Coordinates of C-alpha atoms in Angstrom, one line a residue:
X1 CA 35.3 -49.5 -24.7
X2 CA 38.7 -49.0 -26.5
X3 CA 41.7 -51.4 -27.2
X4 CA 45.5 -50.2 -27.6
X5 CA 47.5 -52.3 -29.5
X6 CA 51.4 -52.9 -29.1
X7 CA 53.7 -55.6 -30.0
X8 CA 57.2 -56.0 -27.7
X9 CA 59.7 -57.8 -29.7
X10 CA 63.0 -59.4 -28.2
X11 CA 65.5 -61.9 -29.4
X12 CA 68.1 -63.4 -27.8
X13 CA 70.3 -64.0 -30.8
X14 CA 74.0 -65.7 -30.0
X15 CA 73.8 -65.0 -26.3
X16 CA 73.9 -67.9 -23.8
X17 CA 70.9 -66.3 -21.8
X18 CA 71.3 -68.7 -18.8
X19 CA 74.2 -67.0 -17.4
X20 CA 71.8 -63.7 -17.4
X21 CA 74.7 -61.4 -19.4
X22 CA 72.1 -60.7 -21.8
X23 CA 70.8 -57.7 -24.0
X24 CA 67.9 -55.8 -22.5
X25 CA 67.1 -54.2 -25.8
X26 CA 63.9 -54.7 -27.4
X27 CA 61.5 -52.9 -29.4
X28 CA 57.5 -51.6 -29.4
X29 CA 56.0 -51.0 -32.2
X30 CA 51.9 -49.3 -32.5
X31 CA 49.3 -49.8 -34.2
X32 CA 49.9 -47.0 -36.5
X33 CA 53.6 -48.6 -37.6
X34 CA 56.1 -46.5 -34.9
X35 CA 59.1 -48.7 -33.6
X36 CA 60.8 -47.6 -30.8
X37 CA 63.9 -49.1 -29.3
X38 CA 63.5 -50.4 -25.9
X39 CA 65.6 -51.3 -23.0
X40 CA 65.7 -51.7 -19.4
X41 CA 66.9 -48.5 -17.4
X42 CA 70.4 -48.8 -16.9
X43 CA 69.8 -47.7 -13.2
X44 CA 68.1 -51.3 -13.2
X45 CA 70.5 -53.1 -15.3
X46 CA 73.4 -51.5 -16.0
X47 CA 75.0 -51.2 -19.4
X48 CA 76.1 -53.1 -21.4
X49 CA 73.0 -55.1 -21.1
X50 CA 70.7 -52.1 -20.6
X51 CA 71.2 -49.4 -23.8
X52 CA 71.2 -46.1 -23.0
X53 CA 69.6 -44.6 -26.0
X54 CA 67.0 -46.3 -25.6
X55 CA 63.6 -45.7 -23.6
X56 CA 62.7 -47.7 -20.6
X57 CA 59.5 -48.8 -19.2
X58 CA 60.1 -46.1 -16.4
X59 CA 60.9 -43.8 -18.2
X60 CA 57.4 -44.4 -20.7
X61 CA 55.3 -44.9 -17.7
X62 CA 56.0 -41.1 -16.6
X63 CA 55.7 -40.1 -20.2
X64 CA 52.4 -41.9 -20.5
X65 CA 51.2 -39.8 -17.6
X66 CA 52.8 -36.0 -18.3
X67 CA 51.3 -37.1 -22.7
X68 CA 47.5 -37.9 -21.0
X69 CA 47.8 -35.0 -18.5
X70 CA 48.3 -32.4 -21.3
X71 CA 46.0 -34.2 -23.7
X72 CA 43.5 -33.4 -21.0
X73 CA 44.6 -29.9 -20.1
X74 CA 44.5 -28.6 -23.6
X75 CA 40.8 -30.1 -24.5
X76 CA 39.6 -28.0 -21.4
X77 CA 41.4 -25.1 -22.7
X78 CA 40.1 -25.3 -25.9
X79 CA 36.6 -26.1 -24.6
X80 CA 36.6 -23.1 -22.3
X81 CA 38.1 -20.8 -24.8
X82 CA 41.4 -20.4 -23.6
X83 CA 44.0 -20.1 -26.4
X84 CA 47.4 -22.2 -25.6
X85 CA 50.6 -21.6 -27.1
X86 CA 53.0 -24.1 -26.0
X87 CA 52.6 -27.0 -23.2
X88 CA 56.0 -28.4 -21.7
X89 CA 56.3 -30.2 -18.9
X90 CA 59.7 -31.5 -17.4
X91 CA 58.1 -34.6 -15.5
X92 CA 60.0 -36.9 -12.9
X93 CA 59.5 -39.8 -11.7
X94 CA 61.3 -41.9 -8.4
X95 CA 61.2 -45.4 -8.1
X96 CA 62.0 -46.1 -4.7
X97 CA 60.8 -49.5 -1.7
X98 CA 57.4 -49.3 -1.2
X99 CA 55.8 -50.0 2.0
X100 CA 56.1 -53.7 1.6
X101 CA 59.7 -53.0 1.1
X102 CA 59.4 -53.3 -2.8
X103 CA 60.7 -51.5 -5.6
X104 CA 57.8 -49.5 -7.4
X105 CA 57.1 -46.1 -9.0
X106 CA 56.4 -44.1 -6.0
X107 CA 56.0 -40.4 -7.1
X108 CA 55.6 -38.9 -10.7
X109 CA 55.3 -35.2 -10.5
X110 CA 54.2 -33.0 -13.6
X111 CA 55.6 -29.7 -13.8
X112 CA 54.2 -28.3 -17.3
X113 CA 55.0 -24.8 -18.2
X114 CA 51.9 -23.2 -20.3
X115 CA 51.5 -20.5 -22.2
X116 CA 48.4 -18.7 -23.0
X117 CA 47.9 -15.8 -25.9
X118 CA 44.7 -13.8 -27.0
X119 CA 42.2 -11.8 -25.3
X120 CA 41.0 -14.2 -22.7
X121 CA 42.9 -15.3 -20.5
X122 CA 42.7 -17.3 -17.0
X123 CA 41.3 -15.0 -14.2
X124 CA 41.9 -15.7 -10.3
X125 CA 38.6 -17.4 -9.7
X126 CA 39.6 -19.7 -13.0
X127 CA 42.9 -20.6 -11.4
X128 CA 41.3 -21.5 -8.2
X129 CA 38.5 -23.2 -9.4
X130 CA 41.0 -25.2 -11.7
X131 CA 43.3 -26.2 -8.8
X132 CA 40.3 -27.3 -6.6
X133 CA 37.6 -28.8 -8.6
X134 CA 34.2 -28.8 -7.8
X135 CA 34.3 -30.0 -4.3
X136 CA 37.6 -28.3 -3.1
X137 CA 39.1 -31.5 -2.3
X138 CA 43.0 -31.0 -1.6
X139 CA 43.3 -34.6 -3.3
X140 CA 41.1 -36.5 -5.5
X141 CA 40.6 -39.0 -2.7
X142 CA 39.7 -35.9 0.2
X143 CA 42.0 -34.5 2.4
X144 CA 43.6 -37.0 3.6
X145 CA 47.5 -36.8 2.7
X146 CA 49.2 -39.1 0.6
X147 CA 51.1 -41.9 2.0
X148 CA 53.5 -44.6 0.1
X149 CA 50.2 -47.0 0.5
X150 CA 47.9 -44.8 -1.2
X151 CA 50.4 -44.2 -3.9
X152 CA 50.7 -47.6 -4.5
X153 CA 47.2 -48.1 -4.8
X154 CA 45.3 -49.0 -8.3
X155 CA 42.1 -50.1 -7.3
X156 CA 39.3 -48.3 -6.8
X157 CA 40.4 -45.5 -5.1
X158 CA 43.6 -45.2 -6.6
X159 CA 43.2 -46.1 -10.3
X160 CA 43.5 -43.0 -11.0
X161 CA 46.3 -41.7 -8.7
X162 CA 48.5 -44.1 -9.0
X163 CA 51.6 -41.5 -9.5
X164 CA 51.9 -39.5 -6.8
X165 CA 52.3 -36.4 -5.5
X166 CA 54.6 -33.5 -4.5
X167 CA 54.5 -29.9 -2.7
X168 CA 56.2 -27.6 -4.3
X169 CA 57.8 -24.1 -4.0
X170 CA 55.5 -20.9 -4.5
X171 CA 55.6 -20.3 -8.1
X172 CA 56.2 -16.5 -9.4
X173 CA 55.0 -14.9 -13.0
X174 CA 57.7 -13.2 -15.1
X175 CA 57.6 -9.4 -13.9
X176 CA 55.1 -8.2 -16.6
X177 CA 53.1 -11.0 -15.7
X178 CA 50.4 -10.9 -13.0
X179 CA 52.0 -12.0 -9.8
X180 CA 51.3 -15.9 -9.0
X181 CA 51.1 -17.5 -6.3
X182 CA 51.1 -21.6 -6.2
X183 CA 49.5 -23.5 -3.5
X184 CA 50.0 -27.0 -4.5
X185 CA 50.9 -28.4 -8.4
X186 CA 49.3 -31.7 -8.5
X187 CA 50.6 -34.6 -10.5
X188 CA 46.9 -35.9 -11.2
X189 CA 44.4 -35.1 -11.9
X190 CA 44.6 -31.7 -11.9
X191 CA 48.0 -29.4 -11.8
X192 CA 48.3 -25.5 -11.8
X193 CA 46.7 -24.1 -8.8
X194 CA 47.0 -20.4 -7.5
X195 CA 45.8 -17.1 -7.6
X196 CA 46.6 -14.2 -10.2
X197 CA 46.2 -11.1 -9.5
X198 CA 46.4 -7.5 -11.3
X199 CA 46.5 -5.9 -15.1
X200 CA 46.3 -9.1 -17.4
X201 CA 48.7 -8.6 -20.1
X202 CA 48.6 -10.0 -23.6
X203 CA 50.6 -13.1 -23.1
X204 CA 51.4 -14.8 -19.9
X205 CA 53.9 -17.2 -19.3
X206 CA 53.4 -19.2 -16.0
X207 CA 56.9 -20.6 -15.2
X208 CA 58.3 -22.3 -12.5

């Protein structure tokens, strides 16, 4: 078992409160002594009671997931041999009524741009087998295809796929790159699936 740590400060200072015109900002601070300056998203609250330069709890919930995601994707990598250059991933998130009508974080999608360098590199059979797992589910859950209730969903089945997921376009290699075709990116678990194809060269840069 592990414990995380985090202590959310907030003051009202000289504001009357009651009338709810009040300062959003706040700050977290770790364990290992980092403050950051907290708000509400301004889409929620707008300024001047939200602050912009701040980070929200929307905003650190995607964040969260696109930070475990690559944690996760580089291990393997380095497990398996494969040497990674660079990881980044432009995540989104939409908060949007749920099927009970309520707000919530309905989708997160991942869209991490990797980079691999060095001798071996990820064959088709590795891409396939990376985008389908073991049991060449289409989703962690089966094949069954999302819906707004199962991406709500944090109990059993959905504790782990809580954020969503997206189709997106085919995805295409740089030209000196082996051509790359994407099937589905998944937000979570797993994320780049496809097939490569052709002379390997000595870097590849998978890009959307």
């Amino acid at each position: 078992m592990s414990e995380y740590v985090v202590t959310v400060r907030w003051a009202r200072g000289a504001e009357l409160f009651i009338d709810n015109k009040y300062r959003r900002a706040h700050t977290w601070t770790f364990d290992g002594g980092v403050e950051v300056p907290a708000s509400s998203s301004p889409t929620v609250v707008p300024a001047p009671y939200s602050e912009l330069r701040a980070v929200d709890p929307e905003e650190a919930f995607v964040a969260s997931l696109s930070s475990c995601h690559m944690l996760w994707f580089l291990s393997i990598a380095a497990r398996r041999k494969f040497c990674v250059d660079s990881y980044v991933d432009n995540a989104h998130g939409v908060m949007a009524k749920n099927a009970a009508g309520k707000l919530a974080m309905t989708q997160v999608t991942l869209r991490p741009r990797v980079a691999f360098t060095g001798e071996r590199l990820p064959t088709s059979d590795e891409w396939t087998a990376a985008a389908a797992g073991r049991s060449a589910r289409r989703f962690p859950w089966g094949d069954v295809e999302p819906s707004p209730e199962r991406l709500d969903a944090c109990g059993a089945e959905g504790a782990t796929t809580c954020s969503g997921w997206k189709e997106l376009p085919s995805l295409t290699c740089t030209k000196d790159s082996p051509a790359f075709e994407s099937r589905r990116v998944r937000t979570q678990p797993r994320t780049v699936t496809g097939t490569c194809a052709g002379a390997r060269p000595a870097r590849t840069d998978f890009t959307e």
